[in-house]
CSV table of C-alpha atoms in Angstrom, one decimal:
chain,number,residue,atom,x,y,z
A,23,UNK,CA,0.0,0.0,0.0
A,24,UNK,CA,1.1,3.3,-0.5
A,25,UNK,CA,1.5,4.6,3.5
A,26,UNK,CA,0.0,8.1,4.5
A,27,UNK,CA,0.3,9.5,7.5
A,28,UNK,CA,-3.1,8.3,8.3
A,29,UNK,CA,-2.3,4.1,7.7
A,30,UNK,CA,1.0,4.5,9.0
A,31,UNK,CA,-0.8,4.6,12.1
A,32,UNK,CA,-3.2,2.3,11.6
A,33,UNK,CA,-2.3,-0.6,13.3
A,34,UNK,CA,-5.0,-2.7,11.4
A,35,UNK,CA,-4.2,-2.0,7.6
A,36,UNK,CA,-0.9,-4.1,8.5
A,37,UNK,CA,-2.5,-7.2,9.1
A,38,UNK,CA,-1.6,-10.2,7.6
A,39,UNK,CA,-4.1,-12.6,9.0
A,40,UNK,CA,-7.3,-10.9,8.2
A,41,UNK,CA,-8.5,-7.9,6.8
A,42,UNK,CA,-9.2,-4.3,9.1
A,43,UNK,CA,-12.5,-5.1,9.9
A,44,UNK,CA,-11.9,-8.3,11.3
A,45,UNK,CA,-9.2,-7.9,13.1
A,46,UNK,CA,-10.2,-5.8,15.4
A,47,UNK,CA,-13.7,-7.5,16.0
A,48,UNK,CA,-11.4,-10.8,16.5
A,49,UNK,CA,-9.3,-8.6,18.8
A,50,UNK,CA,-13.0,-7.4,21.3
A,51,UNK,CA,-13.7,-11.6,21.2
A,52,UNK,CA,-10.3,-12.8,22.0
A,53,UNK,CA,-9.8,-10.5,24.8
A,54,UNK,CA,-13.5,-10.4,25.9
A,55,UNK,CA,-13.5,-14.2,26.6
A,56,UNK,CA,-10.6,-14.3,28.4
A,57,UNK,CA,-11.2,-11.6,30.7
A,58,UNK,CA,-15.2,-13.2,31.2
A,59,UNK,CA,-12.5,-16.2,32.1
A,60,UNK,CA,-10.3,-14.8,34.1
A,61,UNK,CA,-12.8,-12.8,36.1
A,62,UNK,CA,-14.9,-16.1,37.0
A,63,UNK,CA,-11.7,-18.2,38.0
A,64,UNK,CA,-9.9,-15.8,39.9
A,65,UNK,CA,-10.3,-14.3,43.3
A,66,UNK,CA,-11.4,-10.4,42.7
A,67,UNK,CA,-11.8,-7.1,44.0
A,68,UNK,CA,-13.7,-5.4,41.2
A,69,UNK,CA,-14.5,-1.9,40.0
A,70,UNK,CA,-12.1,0.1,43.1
A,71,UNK,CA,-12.5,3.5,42.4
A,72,UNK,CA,-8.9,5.1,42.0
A,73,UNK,CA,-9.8,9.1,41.4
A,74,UNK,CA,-12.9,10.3,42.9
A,75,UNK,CA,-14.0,13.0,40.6
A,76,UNK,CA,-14.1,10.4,37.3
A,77,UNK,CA,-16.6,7.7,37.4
A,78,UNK,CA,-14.4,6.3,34.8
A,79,UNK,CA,-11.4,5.8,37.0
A,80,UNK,CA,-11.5,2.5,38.2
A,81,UNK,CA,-9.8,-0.8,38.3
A,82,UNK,CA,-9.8,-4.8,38.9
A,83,UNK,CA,-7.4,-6.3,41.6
A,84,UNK,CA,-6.7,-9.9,40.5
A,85,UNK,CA,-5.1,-12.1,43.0
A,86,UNK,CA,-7.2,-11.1,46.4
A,87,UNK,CA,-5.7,-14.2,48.1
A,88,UNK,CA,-2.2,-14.2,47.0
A,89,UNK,CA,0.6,-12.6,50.1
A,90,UNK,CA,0.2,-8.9,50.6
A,91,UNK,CA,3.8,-8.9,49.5
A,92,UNK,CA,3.4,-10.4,45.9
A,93,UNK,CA,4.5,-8.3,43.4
A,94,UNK,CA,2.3,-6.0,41.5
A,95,UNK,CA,1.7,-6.4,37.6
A,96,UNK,CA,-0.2,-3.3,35.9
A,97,UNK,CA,-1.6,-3.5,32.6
A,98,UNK,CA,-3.2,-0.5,30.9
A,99,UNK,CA,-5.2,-1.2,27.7
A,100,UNK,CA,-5.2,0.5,24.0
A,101,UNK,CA,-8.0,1.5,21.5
A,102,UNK,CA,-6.5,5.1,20.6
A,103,UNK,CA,-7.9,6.6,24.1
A,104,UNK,CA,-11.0,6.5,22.4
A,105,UNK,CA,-12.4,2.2,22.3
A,106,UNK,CA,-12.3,-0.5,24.3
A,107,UNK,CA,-11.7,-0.4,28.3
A,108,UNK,CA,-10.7,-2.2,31.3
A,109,UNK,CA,-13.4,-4.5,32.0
A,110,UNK,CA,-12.3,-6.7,28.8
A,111,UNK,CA,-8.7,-6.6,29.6
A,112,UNK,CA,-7.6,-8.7,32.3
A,113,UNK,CA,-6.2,-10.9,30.1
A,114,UNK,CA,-3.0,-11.2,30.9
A,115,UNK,CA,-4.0,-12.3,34.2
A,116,UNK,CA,-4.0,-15.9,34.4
A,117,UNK,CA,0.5,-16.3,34.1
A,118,UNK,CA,0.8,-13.8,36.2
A,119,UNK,CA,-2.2,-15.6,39.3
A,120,UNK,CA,-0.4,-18.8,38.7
A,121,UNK,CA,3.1,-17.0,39.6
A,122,UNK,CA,2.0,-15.7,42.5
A,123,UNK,CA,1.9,-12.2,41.2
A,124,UNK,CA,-1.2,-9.6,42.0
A,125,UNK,CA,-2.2,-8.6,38.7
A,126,UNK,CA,-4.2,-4.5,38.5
A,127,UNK,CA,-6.2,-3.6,35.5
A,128,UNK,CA,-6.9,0.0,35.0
A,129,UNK,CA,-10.2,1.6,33.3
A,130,UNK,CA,-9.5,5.1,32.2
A,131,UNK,CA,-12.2,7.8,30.2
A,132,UNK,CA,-12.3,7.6,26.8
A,133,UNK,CA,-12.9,10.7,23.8
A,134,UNK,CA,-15.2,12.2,23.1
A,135,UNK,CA,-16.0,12.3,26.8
A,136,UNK,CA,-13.3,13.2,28.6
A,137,UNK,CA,-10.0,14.9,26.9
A,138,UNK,CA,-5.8,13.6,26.7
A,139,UNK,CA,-5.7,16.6,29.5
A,140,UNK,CA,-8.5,14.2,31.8
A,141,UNK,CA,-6.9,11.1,31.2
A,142,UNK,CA,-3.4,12.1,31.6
A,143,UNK,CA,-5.1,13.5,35.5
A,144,UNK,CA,-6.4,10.2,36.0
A,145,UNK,CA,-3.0,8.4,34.7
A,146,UNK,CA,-1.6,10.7,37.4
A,147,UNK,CA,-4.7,9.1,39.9
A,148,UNK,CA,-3.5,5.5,39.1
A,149,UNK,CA,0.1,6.0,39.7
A,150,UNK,CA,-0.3,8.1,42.9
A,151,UNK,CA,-3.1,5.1,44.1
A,152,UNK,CA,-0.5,2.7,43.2
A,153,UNK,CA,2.7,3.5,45.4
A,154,UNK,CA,-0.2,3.8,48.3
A,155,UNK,CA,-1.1,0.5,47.5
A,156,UNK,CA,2.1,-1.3,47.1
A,157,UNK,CA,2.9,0.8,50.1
A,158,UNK,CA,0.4,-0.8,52.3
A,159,UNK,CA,1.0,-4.0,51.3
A,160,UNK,CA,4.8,-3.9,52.1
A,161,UNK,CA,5.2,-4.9,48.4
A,162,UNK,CA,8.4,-3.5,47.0
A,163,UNK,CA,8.1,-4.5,43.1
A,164,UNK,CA,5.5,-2.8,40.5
A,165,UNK,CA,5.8,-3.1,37.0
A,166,UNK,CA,3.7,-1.2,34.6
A,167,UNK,CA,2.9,-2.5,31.3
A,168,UNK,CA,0.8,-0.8,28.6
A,169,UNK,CA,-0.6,-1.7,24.8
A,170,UNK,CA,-0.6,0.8,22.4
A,171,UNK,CA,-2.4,3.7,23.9
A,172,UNK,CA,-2.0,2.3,27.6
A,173,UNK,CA,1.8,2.3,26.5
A,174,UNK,CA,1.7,5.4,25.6
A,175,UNK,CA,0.2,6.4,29.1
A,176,UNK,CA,2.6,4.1,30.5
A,177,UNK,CA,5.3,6.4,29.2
A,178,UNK,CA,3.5,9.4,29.7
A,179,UNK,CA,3.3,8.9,33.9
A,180,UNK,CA,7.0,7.9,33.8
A,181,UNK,CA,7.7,11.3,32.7
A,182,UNK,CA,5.5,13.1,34.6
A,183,UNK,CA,6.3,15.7,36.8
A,184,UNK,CA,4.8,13.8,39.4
A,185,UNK,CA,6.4,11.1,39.2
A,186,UNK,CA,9.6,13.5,39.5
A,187,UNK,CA,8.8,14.7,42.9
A,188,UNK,CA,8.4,11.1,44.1
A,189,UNK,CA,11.1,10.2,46.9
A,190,UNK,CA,14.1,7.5,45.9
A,191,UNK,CA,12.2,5.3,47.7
A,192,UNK,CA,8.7,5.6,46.1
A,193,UNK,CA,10.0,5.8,42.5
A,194,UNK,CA,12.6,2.4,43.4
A,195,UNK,CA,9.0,0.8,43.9
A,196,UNK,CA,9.1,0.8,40.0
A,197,UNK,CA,11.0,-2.2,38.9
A,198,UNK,CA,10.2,-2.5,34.8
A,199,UNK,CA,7.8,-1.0,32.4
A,200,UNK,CA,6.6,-3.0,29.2
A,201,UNK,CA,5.6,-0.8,26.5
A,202,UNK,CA,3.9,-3.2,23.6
A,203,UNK,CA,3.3,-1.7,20.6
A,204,UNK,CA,2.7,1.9,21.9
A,205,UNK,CA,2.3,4.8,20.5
A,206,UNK,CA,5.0,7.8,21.7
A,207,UNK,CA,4.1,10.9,19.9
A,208,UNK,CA,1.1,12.4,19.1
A,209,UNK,CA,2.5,15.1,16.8
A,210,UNK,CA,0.6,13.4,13.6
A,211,UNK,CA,-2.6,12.5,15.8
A,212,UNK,CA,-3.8,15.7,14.8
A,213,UNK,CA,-3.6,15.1,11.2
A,214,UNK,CA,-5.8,11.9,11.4
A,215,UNK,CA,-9.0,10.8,11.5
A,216,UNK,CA,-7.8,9.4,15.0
A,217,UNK,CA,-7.8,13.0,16.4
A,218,UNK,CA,-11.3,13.3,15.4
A,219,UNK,CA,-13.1,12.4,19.0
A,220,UNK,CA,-9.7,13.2,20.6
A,221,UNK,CA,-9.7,16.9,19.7
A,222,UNK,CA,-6.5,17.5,20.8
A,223,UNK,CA,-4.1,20.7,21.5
A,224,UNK,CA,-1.0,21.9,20.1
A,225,UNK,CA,-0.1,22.1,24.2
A,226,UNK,CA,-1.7,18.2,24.9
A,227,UNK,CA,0.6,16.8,22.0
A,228,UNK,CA,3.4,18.8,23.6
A,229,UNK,CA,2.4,17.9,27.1
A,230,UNK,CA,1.6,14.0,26.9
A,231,UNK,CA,4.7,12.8,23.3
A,232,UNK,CA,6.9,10.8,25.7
A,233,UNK,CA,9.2,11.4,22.5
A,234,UNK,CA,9.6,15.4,23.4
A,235,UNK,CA,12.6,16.7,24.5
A,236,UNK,CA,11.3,17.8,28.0
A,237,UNK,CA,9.7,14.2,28.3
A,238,UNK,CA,12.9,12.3,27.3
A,239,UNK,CA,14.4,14.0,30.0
A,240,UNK,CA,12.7,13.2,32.7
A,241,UNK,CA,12.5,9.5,31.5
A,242,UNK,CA,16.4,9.3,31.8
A,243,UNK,CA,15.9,10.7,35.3
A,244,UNK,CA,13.0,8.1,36.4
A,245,UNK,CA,13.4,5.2,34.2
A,246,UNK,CA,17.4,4.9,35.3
A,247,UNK,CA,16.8,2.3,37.8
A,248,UNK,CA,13.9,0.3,36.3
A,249,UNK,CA,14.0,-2.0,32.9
A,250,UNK,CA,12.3,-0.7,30.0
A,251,UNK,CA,11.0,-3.1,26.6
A,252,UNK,CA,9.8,-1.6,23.5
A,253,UNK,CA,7.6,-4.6,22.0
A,254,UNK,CA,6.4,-4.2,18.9
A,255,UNK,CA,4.8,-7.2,16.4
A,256,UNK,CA,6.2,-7.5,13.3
A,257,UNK,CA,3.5,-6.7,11.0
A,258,UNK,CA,2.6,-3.8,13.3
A,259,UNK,CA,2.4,0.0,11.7
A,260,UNK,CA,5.0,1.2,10.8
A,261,UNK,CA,4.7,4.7,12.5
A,262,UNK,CA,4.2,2.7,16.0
A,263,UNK,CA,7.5,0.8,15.4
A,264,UNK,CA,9.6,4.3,14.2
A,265,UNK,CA,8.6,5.7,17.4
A,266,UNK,CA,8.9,3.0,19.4
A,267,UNK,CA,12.8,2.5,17.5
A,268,UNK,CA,13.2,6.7,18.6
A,269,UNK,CA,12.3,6.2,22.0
A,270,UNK,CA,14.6,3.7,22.7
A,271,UNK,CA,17.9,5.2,20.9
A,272,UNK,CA,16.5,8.5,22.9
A,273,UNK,CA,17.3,6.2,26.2
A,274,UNK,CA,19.9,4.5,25.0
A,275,UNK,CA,22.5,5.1,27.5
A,276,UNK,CA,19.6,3.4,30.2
A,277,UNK,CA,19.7,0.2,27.7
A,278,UNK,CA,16.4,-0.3,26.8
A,279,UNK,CA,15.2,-3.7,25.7
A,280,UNK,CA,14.0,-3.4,21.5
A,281,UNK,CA,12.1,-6.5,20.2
A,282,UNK,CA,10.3,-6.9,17.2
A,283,UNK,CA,8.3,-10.6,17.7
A,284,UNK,CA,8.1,-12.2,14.4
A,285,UNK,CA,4.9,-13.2,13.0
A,286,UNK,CA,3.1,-11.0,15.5
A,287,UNK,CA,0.9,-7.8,14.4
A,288,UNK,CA,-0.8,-5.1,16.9
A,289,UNK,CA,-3.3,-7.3,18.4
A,290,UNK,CA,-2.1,-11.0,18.4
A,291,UNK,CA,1.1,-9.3,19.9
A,292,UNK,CA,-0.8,-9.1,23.4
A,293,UNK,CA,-3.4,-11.6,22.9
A,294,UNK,CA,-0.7,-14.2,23.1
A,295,UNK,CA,-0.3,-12.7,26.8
A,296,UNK,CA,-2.7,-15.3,28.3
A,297,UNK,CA,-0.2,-17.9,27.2
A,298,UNK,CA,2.8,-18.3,30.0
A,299,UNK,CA,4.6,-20.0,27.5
A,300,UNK,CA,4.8,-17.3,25.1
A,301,UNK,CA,8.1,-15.0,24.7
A,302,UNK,CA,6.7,-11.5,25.8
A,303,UNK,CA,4.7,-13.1,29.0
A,304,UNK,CA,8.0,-15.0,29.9
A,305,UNK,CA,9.9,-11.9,29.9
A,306,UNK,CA,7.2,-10.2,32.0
A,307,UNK,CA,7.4,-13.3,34.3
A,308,UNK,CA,11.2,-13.1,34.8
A,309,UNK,CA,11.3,-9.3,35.5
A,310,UNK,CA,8.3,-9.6,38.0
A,311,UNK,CA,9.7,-12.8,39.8
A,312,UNK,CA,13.5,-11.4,39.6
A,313,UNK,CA,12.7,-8.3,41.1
A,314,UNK,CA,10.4,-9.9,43.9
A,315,UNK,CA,13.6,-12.0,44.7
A,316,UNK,CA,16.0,-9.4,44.9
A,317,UNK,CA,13.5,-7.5,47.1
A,318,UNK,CA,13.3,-10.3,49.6
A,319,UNK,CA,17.5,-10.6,50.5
């Protein structure tokens, strides 16, 4: 195809398995049933409300019974900050329950009814409810992982100038962050159909690119001590995997994992997450369990 700005970050027109439509439909079912699985099976405290003033703001704690201590996975959806939603991601869950590892699955608002400015606040929300939580638990490992969009979140609190003013020993509760197939700048959003419900600024796309200057700095500040993946599939858009091949030369000097899974486009990249045998949930696996072991000596 002849790549616009537009399909270059369109994560569905590079598809090899099926065509746009259907991929994404295939996408709602795969994850939909797994999550209706995972949320029957596995002991549950749904729907916490993590920022007050946004009905929206809420989350799923899997892993109820598991040792207050167990570390803590985070996984923040996609859909452009505009489609799907928590309650039809969990999942990842299941490798991560039979590892002993808690398991948190954010909701956040989606355009046209809230703005980036909103979500970014309730991003802000989640990470401050987070160190409170892992806090009170006496759990000293956290890591954050995020698909497309929720990557891009991901990113955005790591370079937010709250996570900044955190002390050594609140950011050190950060041990990795998996970004998988996320978007990292938002300067073309605005010239796409994408930016239609998202409406946003010239001051949000300079605010919430993890890819601008002022950004990339604070991520060499607050990312030094955690490890960072940039996952993207193969056959994913191409835009996604030039930002994604940016931001980690940007952060080179923190060594950054880059991995581009073969035979893997946007949506069978995390879909494959429910598998433990599968590359990307290993690697998740090994960070969380690693971590939770070096916390313990």
């Amino acid at each position: 195809m002849t790549a616009t700005v537009e399909s270059r970050l369109m994560p569905s027109l590079w598809c090899k398995r099926m065509d746009p439509v259907d991929v994404v439909s295939e996408h709602v079912r795969v994850t939909t049933e797994e999550s209706d699985r995972v949320a029957a099976t596995i002991p549950s405290e749904m729907r916490v409300q993590y920022q007050e003033t946004s009905p929206s703001a809420t989350l799923d704690i899997f892993g109820t019974d598991l040792p207050n201590d167990s570390p803590i996975f985070v996984y923040l959806s996609g859909g452009y900050w505009q489609e799907l939603c928590g309650a039809i991601s969990s999942y990842p869950v299941m490798p991560m329950y039979q590892n002993g590892i808690v398991s948190v699955i954010p909701n956040y608002g989606r355009a046209p009814k809230v703005t980036m400015s909103d979500i970014g606040e309730e991003i802000i929300s989640l990470g401050q409810w987070l160190v409170q939580f892992a806090q009170k638990r006496k759990c000293r490992s956290i890591v954050l992982s995020g698909h497309s969009a929720g990557g891009h979140l991901c990113a955005t609190l790591m370079s937010s100038p709250w996570f900044d003013s955190l002390t050594e020993e609140e950011r050190s509760l950060f041990r990795g962050m998996f970004l998988l197939g996320a978007c990292l700048d938002l300067t073309d959003i605005p010239k796409t159909s994408i930016n239609d419900p998202l409406r946003l600024t010239e001051s949000e796309v300079r605010k919430f690119s993890p890819l601008q200057d002022h950004n990339l700095k604070r991520a060499r500040q607050n990312s030094a001590k955690m490890q960072t993946f940039l996952i993207y599939g193969q056959n994913d858009a191409p835009g996604l995997i030039d930002q994604g091949r940016k931001y980690a030369e940007a952060l080179k000097e923190l060594s950054p994992h880059w991995m581009r899974i073969p035979e893997r486009d946007h949506f069978n990249l995390v879909e494959h997450l429910a598998d433990p045998d599968y590359v990307v949930t290993k690697l998740i696996l090994t960070t969380l369990k690693g971590q939770s072991n070096e916390s313990s000596r």
